[in-house]
Amino acid sequence: MLRLHYAGDSVLMADAVCETLLTYARALADTQRADVVTVPIVAESGAVAMAKFLLGPASQLYSTPAQGWPETPPDPEVLDDLERRTRLLN
């Protein structure tokens, strides 16, 4: 699990989702574009929820390992969507 830090707060998400989200955010920044994406996160209670993120050239994101949290399987549809969006920008 990774903790994605965003806008002064952070959320937990599967490693693959976090890394793919960061790759897409970089592609958006490189092209001076913005987008809203919906991805699964893990609430502090351990429940999975969906969260929307506004990503753009000024987004300041970073991730850190989340200690004490088991890895959750990534949602393949979310990964496919983020990868498709990234490819469309390149």
GROMACS .gro file of N, CA, C and O in nm:
model
  360
    1MET      N    1   0.084  -0.117   0.000
    1MET     CA    2   0.000   0.000   0.000
    1MET      C    3   0.089   0.124   0.000
    1MET      O    4   0.194   0.126   0.061
    2LEU      N    5   0.039   0.223  -0.068
    2LEU     CA    6   0.106   0.353  -0.071
    2LEU      C    7   0.011   0.460  -0.018
    2LEU      O    8  -0.111   0.450  -0.034
    3ARG      N    9   0.069   0.560   0.043
    3ARG     CA   10  -0.007   0.676   0.089
    3ARG      C   11   0.020   0.787  -0.012
    3ARG      O   12   0.134   0.830  -0.029
    4LEU      N   13  -0.085   0.832  -0.081
    4LEU     CA   14  -0.073   0.942  -0.176
    4LEU      C   15  -0.102   1.071  -0.102
    4LEU      O   16  -0.210   1.087  -0.044
    5HIS      N   17  -0.006   1.161  -0.105
    5HIS     CA   18  -0.021   1.291  -0.039
    5HIS      C   19  -0.067   1.393  -0.143
    5HIS      O   20  -0.008   1.404  -0.250
    6TYR      N   21  -0.172   1.465  -0.108
    6TYR     CA   22  -0.239   1.553  -0.204
    6TYR      C   23  -0.312   1.663  -0.129
    6TYR      O   24  -0.390   1.635  -0.039
    7ALA      N   25  -0.285   1.787  -0.162
    7ALA     CA   26  -0.357   1.903  -0.107
    7ALA      C   27  -0.356   1.905   0.046
    7ALA      O   28  -0.458   1.929   0.109
    8GLY      N   29  -0.241   1.875   0.106
    8GLY     CA   30  -0.230   1.882   0.251
    8GLY      C   31  -0.289   1.764   0.326
    8GLY      O   32  -0.297   1.767   0.448
    9ASP      N   33  -0.333   1.663   0.257
    9ASP     CA   34  -0.391   1.545   0.320
    9ASP      C   35  -0.332   1.423   0.251
    9ASP      O   36  -0.246   1.435   0.165
   10SER      N   37  -0.379   1.305   0.287
   10SER     CA   38  -0.330   1.185   0.221
   10SER      C   39  -0.437   1.077   0.223
   10SER      O   40  -0.528   1.081   0.305
   11VAL      N   41  -0.424   0.984   0.129
   11VAL     CA   42  -0.514   0.870   0.120
   11VAL      C   43  -0.430   0.746   0.092
   11VAL      O   44  -0.320   0.754   0.037
   12LEU      N   45  -0.485   0.631   0.128
   12LEU     CA   46  -0.421   0.503   0.102
   12LEU      C   47  -0.475   0.444  -0.026
   12LEU      O   48  -0.596   0.455  -0.054
   13MET      N   49  -0.387   0.381  -0.104
   13MET     CA   50  -0.433   0.313  -0.224
   13MET      C   51  -0.333   0.204  -0.262
   13MET      O   52  -0.219   0.204  -0.217
   14ALA      N   53  -0.381   0.113  -0.346
   14ALA     CA   54  -0.296   0.005  -0.394
   14ALA      C   55  -0.176   0.063  -0.467
   14ALA      O   56  -0.186   0.165  -0.535
   15ASP      N   57  -0.062  -0.004  -0.453
   15ASP     CA   58   0.061   0.044  -0.516
   15ASP      C   59   0.043   0.072  -0.665
   15ASP      O   60   0.081   0.179  -0.714
   16ALA      N   61  -0.014  -0.024  -0.737
   16ALA     CA   62  -0.026  -0.010  -0.883
   16ALA      C   63  -0.116   0.108  -0.920
   16ALA      O   64  -0.088   0.180  -1.016
   17VAL      N   65  -0.222   0.130  -0.844
   17VAL     CA   66  -0.312   0.243  -0.872
   17VAL      C   67  -0.239   0.374  -0.847
   17VAL      O   68  -0.245   0.467  -0.928
   18CYS      N   69  -0.169   0.382  -0.735
   18CYS     CA   70  -0.096   0.505  -0.702
   18CYS      C   71   0.010   0.537  -0.808
   18CYS      O   72   0.020   0.651  -0.854
   19GLU      N   73   0.088   0.436  -0.845
   19GLU     CA   74   0.194   0.459  -0.944
   19GLU      C   75   0.137   0.499  -1.080
   19GLU      O   76   0.191   0.588  -1.147
   20THR      N   77   0.026   0.437  -1.119
   20THR     CA   78  -0.036   0.470  -1.248
   20THR      C   79  -0.098   0.609  -1.244
   20THR      O   80  -0.091   0.684  -1.341
   21LEU      N   81  -0.156   0.645  -1.129
   21LEU     CA   82  -0.212   0.780  -1.112
   21LEU      C   83  -0.101   0.885  -1.122
   21LEU      O   84  -0.117   0.988  -1.189
   22LEU      N   85   0.013   0.860  -1.058
   22LEU     CA   86   0.124   0.954  -1.066
   22LEU      C   87   0.178   0.967  -1.209
   22LEU      O   88   0.212   1.077  -1.253
   23THR      N   89   0.183   0.856  -1.281
   23THR     CA   90   0.228   0.859  -1.421
   23THR      C   91   0.133   0.944  -1.504
   23THR      O   92   0.176   1.025  -1.588
   24TYR      N   93   0.003   0.927  -1.482
   24TYR     CA   94  -0.095   1.006  -1.556
   24TYR      C   95  -0.085   1.154  -1.517
   24TYR      O   96  -0.090   1.242  -1.604
   25ALA      N   97  -0.067   1.182  -1.390
   25ALA     CA   98  -0.053   1.321  -1.345
   25ALA      C   99   0.067   1.387  -1.411
   25ALA      O  100   0.062   1.504  -1.452
   26ARG      N  101   0.177   1.312  -1.423
   26ARG     CA  102   0.297   1.367  -1.490
   26ARG      C  103   0.267   1.396  -1.637
   26ARG      O  104   0.306   1.501  -1.691
   27ALA      N  105   0.197   1.305  -1.706
   27ALA     CA  106   0.162   1.326  -1.847
   27ALA      C  107   0.072   1.448  -1.863
   27ALA      O  108   0.088   1.526  -1.957
   28LEU      N  109  -0.022   1.466  -1.771
   28LEU     CA  110  -0.107   1.585  -1.776
   28LEU      C  111  -0.024   1.712  -1.758
   28LEU      O  112  -0.043   1.810  -1.830
   29ALA      N  113   0.066   1.710  -1.663
   29ALA     CA  114   0.151   1.828  -1.639
   29ALA      C  115   0.237   1.859  -1.761
   29ALA      O  116   0.253   1.976  -1.799
   30ASP      N  117   0.292   1.754  -1.824
   30ASP     CA  118   0.376   1.774  -1.942
   30ASP      C  119   0.301   1.839  -2.057
   30ASP      O  120   0.360   1.908  -2.140
   31THR      N  121   0.169   1.816  -2.064
   31THR     CA  122   0.088   1.869  -2.173
   31THR      C  123   0.004   1.990  -2.131
   31THR      O  124  -0.079   2.037  -2.207
   32GLN      N  125   0.027   2.036  -2.007
   32GLN     CA  126  -0.045   2.152  -1.954
   32GLN      C  127  -0.197   2.131  -1.957
   32GLN      O  128  -0.273   2.221  -1.992
   33ARG      N  129  -0.241   2.012  -1.921
   33ARG     CA  130  -0.384   1.979  -1.918
   33ARG      C  131  -0.425   1.939  -1.778
   33ARG      O  132  -0.343   1.912  -1.692
   34ALA      N  133  -0.556   1.931  -1.757
   34ALA     CA  134  -0.612   1.888  -1.629
   34ALA      C  135  -0.721   1.785  -1.655
   34ALA      O  136  -0.778   1.779  -1.765
   35ASP      N  137  -0.751   1.706  -1.555
   35ASP     CA  138  -0.856   1.605  -1.566
   35ASP      C  139  -0.901   1.567  -1.426
   35ASP      O  140  -0.829   1.587  -1.328
   36VAL      N  141  -1.020   1.510  -1.418
   36VAL     CA  142  -1.071   1.454  -1.294
   36VAL      C  143  -1.077   1.303  -1.313
   36VAL      O  144  -1.130   1.255  -1.413
   37VAL      N  145  -1.020   1.230  -1.217
   37VAL     CA  146  -1.022   1.084  -1.223
   37VAL      C  147  -1.081   1.030  -1.093
   37VAL      O  148  -1.071   1.093  -0.988
   38THR      N  149  -1.142   0.913  -1.104
   38THR     CA  150  -1.198   0.846  -0.989
   38THR      C  151  -1.123   0.715  -0.968
   38THR      O  152  -1.112   0.635  -1.062
   39VAL      N  153  -1.070   0.698  -0.848
   39VAL     CA  154  -0.992   0.579  -0.817
   39VAL      C  155  -1.031   0.525  -0.680
   39VAL      O  156  -1.078   0.600  -0.594
   40PRO      N  157  -1.009   0.394  -0.658
   40PRO     CA  158  -1.039   0.338  -0.527
   40PRO      C  159  -0.931   0.374  -0.425
   40PRO      O  160  -0.812   0.374  -0.457
   41ILE      N  161  -0.976   0.406  -0.306
   41ILE     CA  162  -0.886   0.432  -0.193
   41ILE      C  163  -0.928   0.341  -0.078
   41ILE      O  164  -1.036   0.283  -0.081
   42VAL      N  165  -0.843   0.332   0.021
   42VAL     CA  166  -0.875   0.255   0.140
   42VAL      C  167  -0.890   0.354   0.255
   42VAL      O  168  -0.795   0.426   0.289
   43ALA      N  169  -1.009   0.358   0.313
   43ALA     CA  170  -1.035   0.446   0.426
   43ALA      C  171  -0.959   0.395   0.549
   43ALA      O  172  -0.916   0.280   0.553
   44GLU      N  173  -0.942   0.479   0.647
   44GLU     CA  174  -0.870   0.440   0.769
   44GLU      C  175  -0.937   0.321   0.837
   44GLU      O  176  -0.873   0.245   0.907
   45SER      N  177  -1.067   0.303   0.814
   45SER     CA  178  -1.140   0.188   0.870
   45SER      C  179  -1.106   0.059   0.797
   45SER      O  180  -1.141  -0.049   0.842
   46GLY      N  181  -1.041   0.070   0.681
   46GLY     CA  182  -1.009  -0.046   0.599
   46GLY      C  183  -1.107  -0.069   0.486
   46GLY      O  184  -1.084  -0.154   0.400
   47ALA      N  185  -1.216   0.005   0.484
   47ALA     CA  186  -1.316  -0.008   0.377
   47ALA      C  187  -1.266   0.059   0.250
   47ALA      O  188  -1.197   0.160   0.255
   48VAL      N  189  -1.302  -0.001   0.137
   48VAL     CA  190  -1.266   0.057   0.008
   48VAL      C  191  -1.374   0.158  -0.032
   48VAL      O  192  -1.492   0.132  -0.018
   49ALA      N  193  -1.330   0.275  -0.079
   49ALA     CA  194  -1.420   0.380  -0.124
   49ALA      C  195  -1.364   0.437  -0.253
   49ALA      O  196  -1.247   0.415  -0.287
   50MET      N  197  -1.445   0.509  -0.325
   50MET     CA  198  -1.400   0.576  -0.448
   50MET      C  199  -1.375   0.723  -0.417
   50MET      O  200  -1.453   0.785  -0.344
   51ALA      N  201  -1.268   0.776  -0.473
   51ALA     CA  202  -1.234   0.917  -0.452
   51ALA      C  203  -1.205   0.982  -0.587
   51ALA      O  204  -1.149   0.920  -0.676
   52LYS      N  205  -1.245   1.107  -0.599
   52LYS     CA  206  -1.218   1.184  -0.720
   52LYS      C  207  -1.102   1.278  -0.695
   52LYS      O  208  -1.094   1.342  -0.590
   53PHE      N  209  -1.012   1.285  -0.792
   53PHE     CA  210  -0.896   1.373  -0.784
   53PHE      C  211  -0.894   1.465  -0.905
   53PHE      O  212  -0.910   1.419  -1.018
   54LEU      N  213  -0.872   1.592  -0.880
   54LEU     CA  214  -0.848   1.688  -0.986
   54LEU      C  215  -0.697   1.693  -1.006
   54LEU      O  216  -0.622   1.728  -0.914
   55LEU      N  217  -0.654   1.653  -1.124
   55LEU     CA  218  -0.511   1.651  -1.157
   55LEU      C  219  -0.483   1.755  -1.263
   55LEU      O  220  -0.561   1.770  -1.358
   56GLY      N  221  -0.375   1.826  -1.248
   56GLY     CA  222  -0.338   1.926  -1.348
   56GLY      C  223  -0.193   1.966  -1.334
   56GLY      O  224  -0.120   1.911  -1.252
   57PRO      N  225  -0.151   2.064  -1.413
   57PRO     CA  226  -0.011   2.104  -1.413
   57PRO      C  227   0.041   2.150  -1.277
   57PRO      O  228   0.158   2.136  -1.248
   58ALA      N  229  -0.046   2.203  -1.194
   58ALA     CA  230  -0.002   2.253  -1.064
   58ALA      C  231  -0.020   2.152  -0.951
   58ALA      O  232   0.009   2.183  -0.836
   59SER      N  233  -0.066   2.032  -0.982
   59SER     CA  234  -0.086   1.930  -0.878
   59SER      C  235   0.046   1.895  -0.813
   59SER      O  236   0.146   1.874  -0.881
   60GLN      N  237   0.046   1.892  -0.682
   60GLN     CA  238   0.165   1.854  -0.607
   60GLN      C  239   0.135   1.724  -0.534
   60GLN      O  240   0.070   1.723  -0.431
   61LEU      N  241   0.180   1.615  -0.592
   61LEU     CA  242   0.152   1.481  -0.542
   61LEU      C  243   0.282   1.412  -0.507
   61LEU      O  244   0.383   1.431  -0.573
   62TYR      N  245   0.277   1.328  -0.406
   62TYR     CA  246   0.387   1.236  -0.380
   62TYR      C  247   0.334   1.118  -0.300
   62TYR      O  248   0.228   1.127  -0.238
   63SER      N  249   0.406   1.008  -0.305
   63SER     CA  250   0.362   0.889  -0.233
   63SER      C  251   0.470   0.840  -0.138
   63SER      O  252   0.589   0.864  -0.162
   64THR      N  253   0.425   0.775  -0.033
   64THR     CA  254   0.514   0.714   0.065
   64THR      C  255   0.459   0.576   0.099
   64THR      O  256   0.337   0.553   0.088
   65PRO      N  257   0.545   0.485   0.141
   65PRO     CA  258   0.494   0.353   0.182
   65PRO      C  259   0.402   0.368   0.303
   65PRO      O  260   0.428   0.449   0.392
   66ALA      N  261   0.296   0.290   0.305
   66ALA     CA  262   0.202   0.291   0.417
   66ALA      C  263   0.234   0.171   0.505
   66ALA      O  264   0.209   0.057   0.466
   67GLN      N  265   0.290   0.196   0.619
   67GLN     CA  266   0.330   0.089   0.710
   67GLN      C  267   0.207   0.029   0.779
   67GLN      O  268   0.115   0.100   0.817
   68GLY      N  269   0.207  -0.103   0.790
   68GLY     CA  270   0.102  -0.170   0.865
   68GLY      C  271  -0.026  -0.197   0.789
   68GLY      O  272  -0.125  -0.239   0.849
   69TRP      N  273  -0.027  -0.171   0.659
   69TRP     CA  274  -0.147  -0.194   0.579
   69TRP      C  275  -0.119  -0.304   0.478
   69TRP      O  276  -0.021  -0.297   0.405
   70PRO      N  277  -0.205  -0.405   0.473
   70PRO     CA  278  -0.185  -0.508   0.371
   70PRO      C  279  -0.217  -0.453   0.233
   70PRO      O  280  -0.303  -0.365   0.218
   71GLU      N  281  -0.148  -0.503   0.134
   71GLU     CA  282  -0.172  -0.459  -0.005
   71GLU      C  283  -0.311  -0.506  -0.048
   71GLU      O  284  -0.350  -0.619  -0.024
   72THR      N  285  -0.384  -0.416  -0.111
   72THR     CA  286  -0.513  -0.453  -0.168
   72THR      C  287  -0.495  -0.473  -0.317
   72THR      O  288  -0.412  -0.407  -0.380
   73PRO      N  289  -0.570  -0.564  -0.377
   73PRO     CA  290  -0.554  -0.584  -0.521
   73PRO      C  291  -0.604  -0.461  -0.597
   73PRO      O  292  -0.705  -0.401  -0.560
   74PRO      N  293  -0.531  -0.422  -0.700
   74PRO     CA  294  -0.575  -0.305  -0.778
   74PRO      C  295  -0.696  -0.340  -0.863
   74PRO      O  296  -0.718  -0.456  -0.899
   75ASP      N  297  -0.774  -0.240  -0.893
   75ASP     CA  298  -0.890  -0.255  -0.979
   75ASP      C  299  -0.840  -0.250  -1.124
   75ASP      O  300  -0.794  -0.146  -1.170
   76PRO      N  301  -0.849  -0.362  -1.199
   76PRO     CA  302  -0.796  -0.363  -1.335
   76PRO      C  303  -0.862  -0.261  -1.427
   76PRO      O  304  -0.796  -0.206  -1.515
   77GLU      N  305  -0.990  -0.234  -1.407
   77GLU     CA  306  -1.058  -0.135  -1.492
   77GLU      C  307  -1.003   0.005  -1.468
   77GLU      O  308  -0.988   0.082  -1.562
   78VAL      N  309  -0.973   0.037  -1.343
   78VAL     CA  310  -0.916   0.168  -1.312
   78VAL      C  311  -0.777   0.180  -1.373
   78VAL      O  312  -0.744   0.282  -1.434
   79LEU      N  313  -0.696   0.076  -1.358
   79LEU     CA  314  -0.562   0.079  -1.418
   79LEU      C  315  -0.570   0.095  -1.569
   79LEU      O  316  -0.497   0.176  -1.627
   80ASP      N  317  -0.658   0.019  -1.633
   80ASP     CA  318  -0.674   0.030  -1.779
   80ASP      C  319  -0.715   0.170  -1.819
   80ASP      O  320  -0.664   0.225  -1.917
   81ASP      N  321  -0.808   0.229  -1.745
   81ASP     CA  322  -0.856   0.364  -1.777
   81ASP      C  323  -0.743   0.466  -1.764
   81ASP      O  324  -0.723   0.549  -1.853
   82LEU      N  325  -0.669   0.461  -1.655
   82LEU     CA  326  -0.559   0.556  -1.636
   82LEU      C  327  -0.449   0.537  -1.741
   82LEU      O  328  -0.395   0.636  -1.793
   83GLU      N  329  -0.419   0.414  -1.774
   83GLU     CA  330  -0.317   0.388  -1.876
   83GLU      C  331  -0.364   0.436  -2.014
   83GLU      O  332  -0.286   0.492  -2.090
   84ARG      N  333  -0.492   0.416  -2.044
   84ARG     CA  334  -0.548   0.464  -2.171
   84ARG      C  335  -0.540   0.615  -2.178
   84ARG      O  336  -0.498   0.673  -2.281
   85ARG      N  337  -0.579   0.682  -2.070
   85ARG     CA  338  -0.574   0.829  -2.067
   85ARG      C  339  -0.431   0.879  -2.086
   85ARG      O  340  -0.408   0.978  -2.157
   86THR      N  341  -0.336   0.810  -2.026
   86THR     CA  342  -0.196   0.849  -2.039
   86THR      C  343  -0.150   0.833  -2.184
   86THR      O  344  -0.084   0.921  -2.240
   87ARG      N  345  -0.184   0.719  -2.245
   87ARG     CA  346  -0.144   0.695  -2.385
   87ARG      C  347  -0.201   0.803  -2.478
   87ARG      O  348  -0.135   0.845  -2.573
   88LEU      N  349  -0.324   0.847  -2.453
   88LEU     CA  350  -0.386   0.948  -2.540
   88LEU      C  351  -0.313   1.082  -2.535
   88LEU      O  352  -0.323   1.162  -2.627
   89LEU      N  353  -0.240   1.106  -2.426
   89LEU     CA  354  -0.166   1.232  -2.413
   89LEU      C  355  -0.029   1.226  -2.481
   89LEU      O  356   0.031   1.329  -2.508
   90ASN      N  357   0.020   1.108  -2.503
   90ASN     CA  358   0.155   1.093  -2.561
   90ASN      C  359   0.153   1.091  -2.711
   90ASN      O  360   0.069   1.070  -2.781
   0.00000   0.00000   0.00000
